[in-house]
Each structure stands twice: as C-alpha cells, then as structure tokens.
Short mmCIF file of C-alpha atoms in Angstrom, two decimals:
data_model
loop_
_atom_site.label_atom_id
_atom_site.label_comp_id
_atom_site.label_asym_id
_atom_site.label_seq_id
_atom_site.Cartn_x
_atom_site.Cartn_y
_atom_site.Cartn_z
CA MET A 3 75.70 97.96 62.61
CA ASP A 4 79.13 98.61 64.07
CA LEU A 5 81.89 96.08 63.60
CA ASP A 6 84.78 95.99 66.07
CA ILE A 7 87.78 94.49 64.23
CA GLU A 8 90.98 93.03 65.65
CA ILE A 9 93.75 91.79 63.37
CA ASP A 10 96.36 89.43 64.77
CA GLY A 11 98.69 87.38 62.59
CA TRP A 12 97.20 88.15 59.18
CA PRO A 13 99.35 89.57 56.38
CA GLU A 14 99.32 93.26 55.60
CA GLY A 15 96.20 94.35 53.84
CA ASP A 16 93.20 96.55 54.30
CA TRP A 17 91.17 93.94 56.18
CA GLU A 18 89.14 96.57 58.02
CA ALA A 19 88.02 98.17 54.76
CA LEU A 20 87.16 94.73 53.35
CA ALA A 21 85.11 93.89 56.43
CA GLY A 22 83.29 97.22 56.18
CA ARG A 23 82.36 96.59 52.53
CA VAL A 24 81.24 93.06 53.36
CA LEU A 25 79.07 94.29 56.22
CA GLU A 26 77.45 96.86 53.94
CA VAL A 27 76.45 94.29 51.31
CA ALA A 28 75.47 91.70 53.92
CA ALA A 29 73.04 94.24 55.38
CA HIS A 30 71.47 94.60 51.92
CA VAL A 31 70.82 90.87 51.56
CA GLU A 32 69.91 90.37 55.24
CA PRO A 33 68.10 93.49 56.45
CA GLY A 34 68.32 92.35 60.08
CA LEU A 35 72.01 93.27 59.93
CA ALA A 36 71.20 96.88 59.03
CA ASN A 37 69.91 97.78 62.50
CA PRO A 38 72.07 100.70 63.74
CA ARG A 39 71.95 99.40 67.33
CA LEU A 40 73.84 96.23 66.48
CA THR A 41 77.49 95.66 67.23
CA ALA A 42 79.63 92.63 66.48
CA SER A 43 83.27 91.74 66.79
CA LEU A 44 85.46 90.27 64.08
CA LEU A 45 88.79 88.70 64.93
CA PHE A 46 91.29 87.96 62.17
CA THR A 47 93.54 85.47 63.95
CA SER A 48 95.57 82.25 63.74
CA ASP A 49 94.49 78.66 63.17
CA GLU A 50 95.70 77.90 66.68
CA GLU A 51 93.44 80.52 68.24
CA VAL A 52 90.40 79.40 66.23
CA HIS A 53 91.20 75.77 67.09
CA GLU A 54 91.21 76.66 70.78
CA LEU A 55 87.94 78.61 70.48
CA ASN A 56 86.37 75.71 68.60
CA ARG A 57 87.48 73.24 71.27
CA GLU A 58 86.44 75.44 74.20
CA TRP A 59 83.08 76.73 72.95
CA ARG A 60 81.89 74.13 70.46
CA GLY A 61 83.53 70.97 71.78
CA LYS A 62 85.23 70.35 68.43
CA ASP A 63 88.96 69.70 68.71
CA LYS A 64 89.95 70.96 65.26
CA PRO A 65 90.58 74.21 63.44
CA THR A 66 88.04 75.64 61.05
CA ASN A 67 87.97 78.63 58.73
CA VAL A 68 85.38 80.79 60.51
CA LEU A 69 83.58 80.59 63.82
CA SER A 70 80.45 82.51 64.71
CA PHE A 71 79.09 83.05 68.18
CA PRO A 72 75.59 84.57 67.97
CA MET A 73 74.28 86.43 70.99
CA LEU A 74 70.75 87.16 69.75
CA GLU A 75 68.07 84.76 68.67
CA ARG A 76 66.76 85.53 65.19
CA GLU A 77 63.31 86.43 66.53
CA ASN A 78 64.88 88.98 68.89
CA LEU A 79 67.06 90.38 66.12
CA LEU A 80 64.08 90.91 63.83
CA ALA A 81 62.04 92.49 66.65
CA LEU A 82 64.85 94.86 67.72
CA ALA A 83 63.77 98.49 67.43
CA PRO A 84 66.25 100.77 65.65
CA ASP A 85 66.36 103.17 68.61
CA GLY A 86 67.92 102.31 71.94
CA PRO A 87 71.21 101.22 73.44
CA PRO A 88 73.73 99.13 71.52
CA GLU A 89 72.94 95.43 71.26
CA MET A 90 75.66 92.81 70.76
CA LEU A 91 74.86 90.55 67.81
CA GLY A 92 77.85 88.26 68.33
CA ASP A 93 81.46 87.44 67.55
CA LEU A 94 83.28 86.10 64.49
CA ALA A 95 86.78 84.66 64.22
CA LEU A 96 88.66 83.87 60.98
CA ALA A 97 91.65 81.52 60.93
CA TYR A 98 94.44 82.79 58.69
CA GLY A 99 96.21 79.51 57.82
CA THR A 100 93.01 77.68 56.96
CA CYS A 101 91.66 80.62 54.96
CA GLU A 102 94.93 80.98 53.06
CA ARG A 103 95.09 77.24 52.26
CA GLU A 104 91.45 77.11 51.13
CA ALA A 105 91.88 80.19 48.92
CA ALA A 106 94.95 78.62 47.29
CA GLU A 107 93.10 75.33 46.74
CA LYS A 108 90.22 77.23 45.09
CA GLY A 109 92.58 79.43 43.08
CA ILE A 110 91.07 82.64 44.45
CA ALA A 111 92.43 85.66 46.25
CA LEU A 112 92.68 85.45 50.02
CA ALA A 113 90.64 88.66 50.32
CA ASP A 114 87.81 87.16 48.25
CA HIS A 115 87.73 84.03 50.38
CA ALA A 116 87.85 86.09 53.57
CA ALA A 117 84.94 88.17 52.25
CA HIS A 118 82.93 84.99 51.68
CA LEU A 119 83.68 83.73 55.18
CA ILE A 120 82.73 87.07 56.75
CA VAL A 121 79.41 87.04 54.87
CA HIS A 122 78.89 83.43 55.97
CA GLY A 123 79.64 84.29 59.59
CA LEU A 124 77.44 87.40 59.59
CA LEU A 125 74.53 85.34 58.24
CA HIS A 126 75.07 82.86 61.07
CA LEU A 127 74.98 85.75 63.55
CA ALA A 128 71.68 86.83 61.95
CA GLY A 129 70.20 83.40 62.63
CA HIS A 130 70.75 81.64 59.31
CA ASP A 131 72.11 78.11 59.25
CA HIS A 132 72.86 75.31 56.82
CA VAL A 133 72.99 72.13 58.89
CA ASP A 134 69.38 71.10 59.45
CA SER A 135 68.16 70.79 55.86
CA ASP A 136 69.11 71.18 52.21
CA GLU A 137 66.52 73.96 51.89
CA GLN A 138 68.12 75.85 54.76
CA ALA A 139 71.59 75.44 53.20
CA GLU A 140 70.35 76.56 49.77
CA ALA A 141 68.68 79.66 51.26
CA MET A 142 71.87 80.64 53.09
CA GLU A 143 74.03 79.99 50.00
CA LYS A 144 71.69 82.16 47.90
CA LEU A 145 72.21 85.07 50.32
CA GLU A 146 75.98 84.53 50.27
CA ILE A 147 76.07 84.45 46.46
CA GLU A 148 73.98 87.63 46.27
CA ALA A 149 76.22 89.48 48.74
CA LEU A 150 79.42 88.35 47.03
CA ALA A 151 78.09 89.35 43.61
CA LYS A 152 77.60 92.89 44.97
CA LEU A 153 81.32 92.82 45.81
CA GLY A 154 82.26 91.53 42.36
CA ILE A 155 83.21 88.10 43.74
CA ALA A 156 82.26 84.96 41.82
CA ASP A 157 79.80 82.40 43.12
CA PRO A 158 81.86 80.19 45.45
CA TYR A 159 79.41 77.32 44.92
CA GLY A 160 79.29 77.57 41.13
CA ASP A 161 81.76 74.76 40.48
CA ARG A 162 79.61 72.00 41.94
CA ASP A 163 76.50 70.30 40.71
CA LYS A 164 73.27 71.65 42.11
#
C-alpha cells in the first residue's frame, strides 16, 4: 500500500517515517492493508481543518482527533486482486491541537498518540468499526494494541477496566 502524506501545521518531526512504520505494522495485523494496489492519503493538519471536514462530510460540528473516509467496502477490499491498477482505499486526517492535548492528558509522546490514531484510522479504512457493538469495539482495539506493541508503544486501553 502506498501512503500519500501531507503535513500542514504540525511541529517538526519525521511524521512521514512514523506513518510508514505504522502502515507496515498495520498491514501485519490487518492483511487487507498489505495489498500493493492500495493507496491512501494521510493529512497531518489543524483542528480547524479537521473540524471543517467533520462538519462538511459527517455533519458533526466539532473537531476530533482523526477522521477516516473509506472509499472501498470491506468485501471489495478483501476481494481485490494484488495485480491491477491502483485502488484508492481512502483518506485520513489528524488534528494537531487535539492530538497534542490528548497526548499531554495521557502523559504520552505526541508521536505515540499519532501512531495510535493512524492505526485506528487505517483500520477504519479497512472496514473495521467500533460503534455498533462491544464485540466490534473489542476486536478493533485488539488489532490496535497488537499493531502498537509491534512499534513498542504501550496498550492505550490498558488503564481502564475491561
């Protein structure tokens, strides 16, 4: 999978390298992401931009930490042959201010929190969700925890009762 990355308003850092490492481990826990035909875009941007995207495309007039805009249904993703023209999986957008605040509240590095949100967003693009049932949420969290562990990042859900 190819990831087209745009960075606007985030502090200096090797965000592209981080995103590349995250994509690699996400493809190990969700094999659908390993298809070489897939492309996706990742925008590191401001709270204001994510707020506008959330209002325009999701009808929610508030900022959020990460937005995902899938362009393939899960069934189509899983059926996609590895040979052929590029296929757009979807778009992700991360909001700097919200990510920075959440990382500070959790007492973790911004890069670790961004990695978690990229994994989360990529899993959404691959058709995973967490809103319809507890089982669905637990399955998605398990994949996130597994991917983050491969990056040496602690379980982001470990501090709550299960």
